[in-house]
mmCIF file of C-alpha atoms in Angstrom:
data_model
loop_
_atom_site.group_PDB
_atom_site.id
_atom_site.type_symbol
_atom_site.label_atom_id
_atom_site.label_comp_id
_atom_site.label_asym_id
_atom_site.label_seq_id
_atom_site.Cartn_x
_atom_site.Cartn_y
_atom_site.Cartn_z
ATOM 1 C CA MET A 25 -0.871 -30.546 -19.826
ATOM 2 C CA SER A 26 -1.150 -27.037 -18.341
ATOM 3 C CA ARG A 27 -1.253 -24.022 -20.635
ATOM 4 C CA PRO A 28 1.948 -21.920 -20.811
ATOM 5 C CA THR A 29 1.902 -18.660 -18.811
ATOM 6 C CA LEU A 30 3.305 -15.165 -19.254
ATOM 7 C CA ALA A 31 5.826 -15.938 -16.507
ATOM 8 C CA GLN A 32 7.187 -18.877 -18.493
ATOM 9 C CA VAL A 33 7.503 -16.728 -21.615
ATOM 10 C CA ALA A 34 9.313 -14.068 -19.556
ATOM 11 C CA ASP A 35 11.691 -16.670 -18.136
ATOM 12 C CA ALA A 36 12.439 -18.098 -21.586
ATOM 13 C CA ALA A 37 13.035 -14.646 -23.083
ATOM 14 C CA GLY A 38 15.004 -13.285 -20.122
ATOM 15 C CA VAL A 39 12.734 -10.262 -19.647
ATOM 16 C CA SER A 40 9.994 -9.208 -17.228
ATOM 17 C CA ILE A 41 6.359 -10.292 -17.322
ATOM 18 C CA ALA A 42 5.454 -6.651 -17.926
ATOM 19 C CA THR A 43 7.693 -6.556 -21.023
ATOM 20 C CA VAL A 44 6.126 -9.769 -22.364
ATOM 21 C CA SER A 45 2.673 -8.334 -21.838
ATOM 22 C CA ARG A 46 3.556 -5.125 -23.726
ATOM 23 C CA VAL A 47 5.124 -7.018 -26.627
ATOM 24 C CA LEU A 48 2.155 -9.337 -27.061
ATOM 25 C CA ARG A 49 -0.218 -6.376 -26.977
ATOM 26 C CA ASP A 50 1.984 -4.221 -29.291
ATOM 27 C CA ARG A 51 2.431 -1.495 -26.695
ATOM 28 C CA GLY A 52 5.373 0.431 -25.312
ATOM 29 C CA GLU A 53 8.789 1.573 -26.529
ATOM 30 C CA ILE A 54 10.515 -1.785 -26.816
ATOM 31 C CA SER A 55 13.419 -2.558 -29.124
ATOM 32 C CA PRO A 56 12.838 -4.732 -32.218
ATOM 33 C CA THR A 57 15.402 -7.230 -30.895
ATOM 34 C CA THR A 58 13.532 -7.699 -27.642
ATOM 35 C CA ARG A 59 10.180 -7.938 -29.438
ATOM 36 C CA ALA A 60 11.548 -10.663 -31.680
ATOM 37 C CA ARG A 61 13.033 -12.548 -28.711
ATOM 38 C CA VAL A 62 9.752 -12.437 -26.777
ATOM 39 C CA ARG A 63 7.654 -13.564 -29.728
ATOM 40 C CA ALA A 64 10.093 -16.371 -30.467
ATOM 41 C CA ALA A 65 9.956 -17.518 -26.831
ATOM 42 C CA ALA A 66 6.145 -17.421 -26.862
ATOM 43 C CA ALA A 67 6.026 -19.463 -30.043
ATOM 44 C CA ALA A 68 8.611 -21.949 -28.772
ATOM 45 C CA ILE A 69 6.654 -22.824 -25.621
ATOM 46 C CA GLY A 70 3.250 -22.610 -27.306
ATOM 47 C CA TYR A 71 1.910 -19.530 -25.543
ATOM 48 C CA GLY A 72 -1.262 -18.417 -27.348
ATOM 49 C CA GLY A 73 -1.811 -15.012 -25.766
ATOM 50 C CA ALA A 74 -1.683 -13.182 -29.095
ATOM 51 C CA GLY A 75 -2.357 -15.820 -31.697
ATOM 52 C CA PRO A 76 -4.467 -15.411 -34.860
ATOM 53 C CA GLY A 77 -8.188 -15.440 -34.274
ATOM 54 C CA ARG A 78 -7.808 -14.751 -30.565
ATOM 55 C CA SER A 79 -9.399 -11.597 -29.167
ATOM 56 C CA ARG A 80 -6.850 -9.146 -27.818
ATOM 57 C CA ALA A 81 -7.449 -8.368 -24.160
ATOM 58 C CA GLY A 82 -6.077 -5.298 -22.510
ATOM 59 C CA THR A 83 -6.757 -2.996 -25.438
ATOM 60 C CA ALA A 84 -9.420 -0.707 -23.940
ATOM 61 C CA ARG A 85 -8.189 2.608 -22.582
ATOM 62 C CA LEU A 86 -9.353 1.692 -19.112
ATOM 63 C CA ILE A 87 -7.435 1.201 -15.879
ATOM 64 C CA ASP A 88 -9.157 -0.825 -13.157
ATOM 65 C CA LEU A 89 -8.554 0.090 -9.530
ATOM 66 C CA VAL A 90 -9.509 -2.940 -7.428
ATOM 67 C CA MET A 91 -10.050 -2.453 -3.688
ATOM 68 C CA GLY A 92 -12.195 -3.962 -0.973
ATOM 69 C CA ARG A 93 -13.747 -0.656 0.082
ATOM 70 C CA TYR A 94 -13.995 2.904 -1.191
ATOM 71 C CA ASP A 95 -15.707 4.682 1.702
ATOM 72 C CA GLY A 96 -12.782 5.690 3.911
ATOM 73 C CA PRO A 97 -10.412 8.673 3.802
ATOM 74 C CA TYR A 98 -7.467 6.479 2.792
ATOM 75 C CA SER A 99 -9.250 4.924 -0.195
ATOM 76 C CA GLU A 100 -10.552 8.339 -1.226
ATOM 77 C CA GLU A 101 -6.953 9.544 -1.534
ATOM 78 C CA VAL A 102 -6.042 6.462 -3.571
ATOM 79 C CA VAL A 103 -8.920 7.097 -5.991
ATOM 80 C CA VAL A 104 -7.976 10.746 -6.471
ATOM 81 C CA GLY A 105 -4.325 9.930 -7.211
ATOM 82 C CA ALA A 106 -5.162 7.072 -9.586
ATOM 83 C CA ARG A 107 -7.841 9.067 -11.424
ATOM 84 C CA GLU A 108 -5.587 12.092 -11.956
ATOM 85 C CA ALA A 109 -2.789 9.914 -13.373
ATOM 86 C CA ALA A 110 -5.134 7.909 -15.602
ATOM 87 C CA THR A 111 -6.708 11.078 -16.997
ATOM 88 C CA ARG A 112 -3.304 12.620 -17.673
ATOM 89 C CA LEU A 113 -2.272 9.503 -19.595
ATOM 90 C CA GLY A 114 -5.477 9.318 -21.641
ATOM 91 C CA TYR A 115 -7.226 6.531 -19.729
ATOM 92 C CA ASP A 116 -10.483 6.250 -17.801
ATOM 93 C CA LEU A 117 -10.443 4.844 -14.266
ATOM 94 C CA VAL A 118 -12.866 2.064 -13.322
ATOM 95 C CA LEU A 119 -13.537 1.305 -9.634
ATOM 96 C CA THR A 120 -13.896 -2.437 -9.172
ATOM 97 C CA ALA A 121 -14.978 -3.874 -5.827
ATOM 98 C CA GLU A 122 -13.146 -6.899 -4.491
ATOM 99 C CA ARG A 123 -15.317 -9.122 -2.328
ATOM 100 C CA ASP A 124 -13.886 -11.130 0.562
ATOM 101 C CA ASP A 125 -14.532 -14.362 -1.305
ATOM 102 C CA PRO A 126 -11.974 -16.700 -2.915
ATOM 103 C CA ALA A 127 -14.415 -17.244 -5.781
ATOM 104 C CA ASP A 128 -14.714 -13.522 -6.535
ATOM 105 C CA ASP A 129 -14.690 -13.124 -10.312
ATOM 106 C CA TRP A 130 -13.244 -9.595 -10.574
ATOM 107 C CA PRO A 131 -10.449 -10.741 -12.951
ATOM 108 C CA ALA A 132 -13.057 -12.210 -15.305
ATOM 109 C CA ARG A 133 -15.077 -8.998 -15.287
ATOM 110 C CA ILE A 134 -11.944 -6.985 -16.022
ATOM 111 C CA ALA A 135 -10.863 -9.335 -18.824
ATOM 112 C CA ALA A 136 -14.328 -9.156 -20.391
ATOM 113 C CA ARG A 137 -14.106 -5.391 -20.803
ATOM 114 C CA GLY A 138 -10.526 -5.517 -22.105
ATOM 115 C CA SER A 139 -9.003 -3.336 -19.432
ATOM 116 C CA GLY A 140 -5.571 -1.882 -20.136
ATOM 117 C CA GLY A 141 -4.288 -2.797 -16.670
ATOM 118 C CA VAL A 142 -5.110 -3.377 -13.015
ATOM 119 C CA VAL A 143 -4.002 -1.631 -9.840
ATOM 120 C CA LEU A 144 -4.793 -3.998 -6.959
ATOM 121 C CA GLY A 145 -4.960 -2.030 -3.719
ATOM 122 C CA LEU A 146 -3.969 -3.309 -0.262
ATOM 123 C CA ASN A 147 -4.038 -6.947 -1.298
ATOM 124 C CA VAL A 148 -2.205 -9.725 -3.120
ATOM 125 C CA PRO A 149 -3.930 -11.780 -5.844
ATOM 126 C CA THR A 150 -4.601 -15.479 -5.405
ATOM 127 C CA ALA A 151 -2.950 -17.896 -7.828
ATOM 128 C CA ARG A 152 -6.298 -18.308 -9.608
ATOM 129 C CA GLN A 153 -6.852 -14.566 -9.982
ATOM 130 C CA LEU A 154 -3.316 -14.039 -11.237
ATOM 131 C CA ALA A 155 -3.675 -16.847 -13.757
ATOM 132 C CA MET A 156 -6.874 -15.276 -15.143
ATOM 133 C CA LEU A 157 -5.136 -11.927 -15.662
ATOM 134 C CA GLU A 158 -2.106 -13.627 -17.232
ATOM 135 C CA ALA A 159 -4.336 -15.549 -19.627
ATOM 136 C CA ALA A 160 -5.940 -12.269 -20.702
ATOM 137 C CA ALA A 161 -2.508 -10.548 -21.009
ATOM 138 C CA ILE A 162 -3.630 -7.783 -18.649
ATOM 139 C CA PRO A 163 -0.774 -6.264 -16.598
ATOM 140 C CA LEU A 164 -1.055 -5.907 -12.828
ATOM 141 C CA VAL A 165 0.563 -3.581 -10.293
ATOM 142 C CA LEU A 166 0.177 -4.072 -6.541
ATOM 143 C CA PHE A 167 -0.524 -0.963 -4.471
ATOM 144 C CA GLU A 168 0.642 -1.257 -0.832
ATOM 145 C CA PRO A 169 0.259 -5.068 -0.809
ATOM 146 C CA SER A 170 -0.805 -6.523 2.528
ATOM 147 C CA SER A 171 1.881 -9.219 2.303
ATOM 148 C CA GLU A 172 4.723 -10.191 0.020
ATOM 149 C CA SER A 173 3.650 -11.894 -3.199
ATOM 150 C CA ARG A 174 5.069 -15.326 -4.009
ATOM 151 C CA VAL A 175 5.246 -14.249 -7.653
ATOM 152 C CA PRO A 176 7.421 -11.241 -8.575
ATOM 153 C CA LEU A 177 4.997 -8.428 -9.422
ATOM 154 C CA PRO A 178 5.474 -4.686 -9.854
ATOM 155 C CA ASN A 179 4.416 -2.920 -6.692
ATOM 156 C CA VAL A 180 4.266 0.509 -5.092
ATOM 157 C CA ARG A 181 4.649 1.092 -1.365
ATOM 158 C CA THR A 182 6.001 3.564 1.160
ATOM 159 C CA THR A 183 8.877 3.562 3.665
ATOM 160 C CA ASP A 184 6.846 2.160 6.557
ATOM 161 C CA ARG A 185 9.802 1.088 8.698
ATOM 162 C CA ALA A 186 11.539 4.450 8.356
ATOM 163 C CA GLY A 187 8.274 6.190 9.234
ATOM 164 C CA GLY A 188 7.960 4.193 12.447
ATOM 165 C CA ALA A 189 11.547 5.038 13.351
ATOM 166 C CA ASP A 190 10.892 8.751 12.771
ATOM 167 C CA ALA A 191 7.900 8.560 15.108
ATOM 168 C CA ALA A 192 10.010 7.033 17.898
ATOM 169 C CA ARG A 193 12.810 9.579 17.589
ATOM 170 C CA HIS A 194 10.336 12.462 17.542
ATOM 171 C CA LEU A 195 8.566 11.295 20.707
ATOM 172 C CA LEU A 196 11.943 10.914 22.416
ATOM 173 C CA ASP A 197 12.872 14.450 21.348
ATOM 174 C CA ARG A 198 9.586 15.680 22.853
ATOM 175 C CA GLY A 199 10.439 14.243 26.266
ATOM 176 C CA ALA A 200 8.530 10.976 26.350
ATOM 177 C CA ARG A 201 10.198 8.112 28.202
ATOM 178 C CA ARG A 202 7.249 5.737 28.488
ATOM 179 C CA PHE A 203 5.731 4.417 25.269
ATOM 180 C CA VAL A 204 2.750 2.576 23.866
ATOM 181 C CA VAL A 205 2.527 1.242 20.321
ATOM 182 C CA VAL A 206 -0.985 0.597 19.015
ATOM 183 C CA ASP A 207 -0.680 -2.015 16.276
ATOM 184 C CA GLY A 208 -3.439 -3.251 13.992
ATOM 185 C CA ALA A 209 -4.967 -6.710 13.769
ATOM 186 C CA PRO A 210 -4.881 -8.579 11.513
ATOM 187 C CA SER A 211 -1.153 -8.007 11.197
ATOM 188 C CA TYR A 212 -0.361 -6.691 7.726
ATOM 189 C CA ARG A 213 3.044 -6.149 6.131
ATOM 190 C CA TRP A 214 2.931 -2.382 6.533
ATOM 191 C CA GLY A 215 1.838 -2.546 10.176
ATOM 192 C CA ARG A 216 4.647 -4.926 11.078
ATOM 193 C CA ALA A 217 7.193 -2.673 9.371
ATOM 194 C CA ARG A 218 5.966 0.425 11.249
ATOM 195 C CA VAL A 219 6.132 -1.344 14.615
ATOM 196 C CA GLU A 220 9.562 -2.817 13.843
ATOM 197 C CA GLY A 221 10.923 0.591 12.858
ATOM 198 C CA PHE A 222 9.580 2.199 16.028
ATOM 199 C CA GLY A 223 10.988 -0.547 18.256
ATOM 200 C CA ALA A 224 14.408 -0.545 16.583
ATOM 201 C CA ALA A 225 14.811 3.244 16.889
ATOM 202 C CA LEU A 226 13.726 3.159 20.524
ATOM 203 C CA ALA A 227 16.092 0.282 21.338
ATOM 204 C CA GLU A 228 18.973 2.213 19.783
ATOM 205 C CA SER A 229 18.335 5.562 21.459
ATOM 206 C CA ALA A 230 16.610 4.632 24.739
ATOM 207 C CA PRO A 231 17.048 0.908 25.418
ATOM 208 C CA ASP A 232 15.748 1.228 29.008
ATOM 209 C CA ALA A 233 12.520 3.003 28.068
ATOM 210 C CA VAL A 234 9.213 1.411 29.033
ATOM 211 C CA LEU A 235 7.430 0.092 25.949
ATOM 212 C CA ARG A 236 4.076 -1.651 25.723
ATOM 213 C CA ARG A 237 2.634 -2.958 22.474
ATOM 214 C CA VAL A 238 -1.086 -3.540 22.096
ATOM 215 C CA ALA A 239 -3.008 -4.743 19.057
ATOM 216 C CA THR A 240 -6.589 -4.217 17.997
ATOM 217 C CA GLY A 241 -8.704 -3.947 14.868
ATOM 218 C CA TRP A 242 -7.763 -1.096 12.555
ATOM 219 C CA THR A 243 -10.487 1.112 14.052
ATOM 220 C CA ALA A 244 -10.809 4.085 16.387
ATOM 221 C CA GLY A 245 -13.101 2.107 18.703
ATOM 222 C CA GLY A 246 -10.616 -0.736 19.103
ATOM 223 C CA ALA A 247 -7.750 1.648 19.838
ATOM 224 C CA ARG A 248 -9.866 3.486 22.395
ATOM 225 C CA ARG A 249 -10.553 0.278 24.327
ATOM 226 C CA VAL A 250 -6.969 -1.045 24.442
ATOM 227 C CA VAL A 251 -5.453 2.326 25.362
ATOM 228 C CA GLN A 252 -8.011 2.761 28.185
ATOM 229 C CA THR A 253 -6.641 -0.488 29.619
ATOM 230 C CA VAL A 254 -2.909 -0.106 29.047
ATOM 231 C CA LEU A 255 -2.361 3.535 30.054
ATOM 232 C CA PRO A 256 -3.268 3.193 33.770
ATOM 233 C CA GLU A 257 -1.034 0.108 34.017
ATOM 234 C CA LEU A 258 2.039 1.788 32.520
ATOM 235 C CA PRO A 259 4.862 1.926 35.117
ATOM 236 C CA GLY A 260 6.863 5.059 35.874
ATOM 237 C CA ASP A 261 5.899 8.685 35.557
ATOM 238 C CA GLY A 262 6.242 11.553 33.123
ATOM 239 C CA PRO A 263 4.668 12.051 29.697
ATOM 240 C CA VAL A 264 3.698 9.029 27.639
ATOM 241 C CA GLY A 265 4.418 8.750 23.931
ATOM 242 C CA ILE A 266 1.848 6.790 21.921
ATOM 243 C CA PHE A 267 2.423 5.698 18.341
ATOM 244 C CA ALA A 268 -0.689 4.524 16.499
ATOM 245 C CA CYS A 269 -0.169 2.638 13.231
ATOM 246 C CA SER A 270 -2.973 4.570 11.510
ATOM 247 C CA ASP A 271 -4.607 7.963 11.911
ATOM 248 C CA GLU A 272 -7.969 6.289 12.529
ATOM 249 C CA MET A 273 -6.532 4.431 15.512
ATOM 250 C CA ALA A 274 -4.881 7.670 16.667
ATOM 251 C CA ALA A 275 -8.374 9.221 16.859
ATOM 252 C CA GLY A 276 -9.303 6.400 19.221
ATOM 253 C CA VAL A 277 -6.242 7.208 21.329
ATOM 254 C CA TYR A 278 -7.527 10.783 21.695
ATOM 255 C CA ALA A 279 -10.858 9.473 22.997
ATOM 256 C CA ALA A 280 -9.170 7.114 25.486
ATOM 257 C CA VAL A 281 -6.948 9.893 26.829
ATOM 258 C CA ALA A 282 -10.021 12.082 27.415
ATOM 259 C CA ASP A 283 -11.867 9.174 29.077
ATOM 260 C CA LEU A 284 -9.006 8.844 31.575
ATOM 261 C CA GLY A 285 -9.028 12.553 32.418
ATOM 262 C CA LEU A 286 -5.642 13.165 30.794
ATOM 263 C CA ARG A 287 -4.601 15.805 28.264
ATOM 264 C CA ILE A 288 -2.826 15.859 24.911
ATOM 265 C CA PRO A 289 0.039 16.862 24.670
ATOM 266 C CA ASP A 290 0.607 17.643 28.380
ATOM 267 C CA ASP A 291 0.253 14.072 29.661
ATOM 268 C CA VAL A 292 0.220 12.059 26.470
ATOM 269 C CA ARG A 293 1.947 12.803 23.142
ATOM 270 C CA VAL A 294 0.485 11.093 20.106
ATOM 271 C CA VAL A 295 1.831 10.263 16.628
ATOM 272 C CA GLY A 296 -0.294 8.620 13.943
ATOM 273 C CA PHE A 297 0.436 7.273 10.477
ATOM 274 C CA ASP A 298 -1.079 8.152 7.056
ATOM 275 C CA ASP A 299 -1.857 11.900 7.241
ATOM 276 C CA VAL A 300 -5.378 11.529 5.915
ATOM 277 C CA ARG A 301 -7.536 14.633 5.821
ATOM 278 C CA GLY A 302 -9.038 14.122 9.296
ATOM 279 C CA ALA A 303 -5.635 14.254 11.012
ATOM 280 C CA ARG A 304 -5.713 18.047 10.862
ATOM 281 C CA TRP A 305 -9.260 18.192 12.233
ATOM 282 C CA LEU A 306 -8.418 16.570 15.565
ATOM 283 C CA ARG A 307 -7.818 18.953 18.466
ATOM 284 C CA PRO A 308 -4.973 19.380 18.933
ATOM 285 C CA ALA A 309 -4.068 18.578 15.332
ATOM 286 C CA LEU A 310 -2.380 15.190 14.988
ATOM 287 C CA THR A 311 1.343 14.794 14.479
ATOM 288 C CA THR A 312 1.562 11.958 11.977
ATOM 289 C CA VAL A 313 3.785 10.170 9.510
ATOM 290 C CA ARG A 314 2.623 11.177 6.051
ATOM 291 C CA GLN A 315 2.646 8.574 3.349
ATOM 292 C CA PRO A 316 2.166 10.135 -0.098
ATOM 293 C CA ILE A 317 -1.004 8.193 -0.909
ATOM 294 C CA ARG A 318 -1.999 10.142 -4.019
ATOM 295 C CA GLU A 319 1.519 10.045 -5.428
ATOM 296 C CA MET A 320 1.751 6.305 -4.774
ATOM 297 C CA ALA A 321 -1.537 5.648 -6.586
ATOM 298 C CA ALA A 322 -0.370 7.772 -9.511
ATOM 299 C CA ALA A 323 2.927 5.864 -9.663
ATOM 300 C CA ALA A 324 1.022 2.559 -9.806
ATOM 301 C CA VAL A 325 -1.014 3.751 -12.792
ATOM 302 C CA GLU A 326 2.107 5.062 -14.517
ATOM 303 C CA LEU A 327 3.815 1.672 -14.087
ATOM 304 C CA LEU A 328 0.966 0.094 -16.029
ATOM 305 C CA VAL A 329 0.838 2.609 -18.855
ATOM 306 C CA GLN A 330 4.365 3.864 -19.350
ATOM 307 C CA PRO A 331 7.284 1.528 -20.092
ATOM 308 C CA PRO A 332 10.275 1.767 -17.720
ATOM 309 C CA ALA A 333 13.098 4.070 -18.780
ATOM 310 C CA ALA A 334 15.517 1.144 -18.919
ATOM 311 C CA GLU A 335 14.192 -2.132 -20.240
ATOM 312 C CA PRO A 336 14.507 -4.935 -17.638
ATOM 313 C CA THR A 337 16.872 -7.756 -18.457
ATOM 314 C CA THR A 338 15.555 -10.259 -15.869
ATOM 315 C CA ILE A 339 12.135 -11.267 -14.593
ATOM 316 C CA GLU A 340 12.714 -9.278 -11.399
ATOM 317 C CA LEU A 341 10.070 -6.551 -11.413
ATOM 318 C CA PRO A 342 10.235 -3.105 -9.851
ATOM 319 C CA THR A 343 9.313 -2.058 -6.346
ATOM 320 C CA ILE A 344 8.704 1.672 -6.145
ATOM 321 C CA GLU A 345 9.040 2.924 -2.569
ATOM 322 C CA LEU A 346 8.069 6.537 -1.950
ATOM 323 C CA PRO A 347 9.341 8.243 1.214
ATOM 324 C CA THR A 348 7.296 9.045 4.298
ATOM 325 C CA ARG A 349 7.576 12.390 6.067
ATOM 326 C CA LEU A 350 6.849 13.334 9.674
ATOM 327 C CA MET A 351 4.234 16.094 9.917
ATOM 328 C CA VAL A 352 4.676 17.790 13.307
ATOM 329 C CA ARG A 353 1.526 19.307 14.808
ATOM 330 C CA GLY A 354 0.007 20.001 18.181
ATOM 331 C CA SER A 355 -0.415 16.473 19.525
ATOM 332 C CA THR A 356 3.282 16.266 20.434
ATOM 333 C CA GLY A 357 3.572 19.760 21.875
#
């Protein structure tokens, strides 16, 4: 017979997994009635997450940030935002590397040191990884998950679709009537939303506009190669508007435009997405859709440490969506 899980306790008590986790670890501002209901539900289904003689996980004042890489400008912003929030709340931040391996034991390493919570960046946990964290009663928040989780989990993201729509309307306002969208491969949730938002706004405002979509790896080199191919084949005349789904790919667009003997913003107007530090170093400086990366990382840490203002009454867990903002610079004239 399988061991009861936090999710089953939450379902029986009519509260969220996060609330169950806080009750069983004696944390958070939770009413005595709810505490009693959760403990009764845990006892009724035989959940042993906080039984006598069992070591209490999740008690160290540590927050683990789990990501696949830490060497890019995007991840650097995530680390800064998470560290500042953890420090403000009296926690230390631990950087934990996630390997591209289904057998990766990062949840076991985190459970062994009794971490107070996990922010999982740009990914979704496997069923095995989630079960290990549940068994250790360690709460989890997803930061910009690459896909939708099959299990309801707290998560923080940005308004990707709205950002893509803003990019389309801005390029239209700047006189572009021929368009290229540079999407990333593999196709992640946020990339699809950005492309969908761009396409929907363009279809609404300029349904007859020429639009070509190309996909490549999420790198400057890949974007450079596909744009070198698609730009000369674009029908019509007049300035071209190019929307790249990341600032790194936008840098590749700049290189392709120069390779073809064209100029930004005279011939080609470019919008990126992210607003990482390097966007302002391009010449001309890159117009881009800013996602508040530091603020999002801070919000993820706060979700772990601070209880919600209103206690949830169902197992539906929060999605925090912070707004994007178009940063207009020289690449669109």
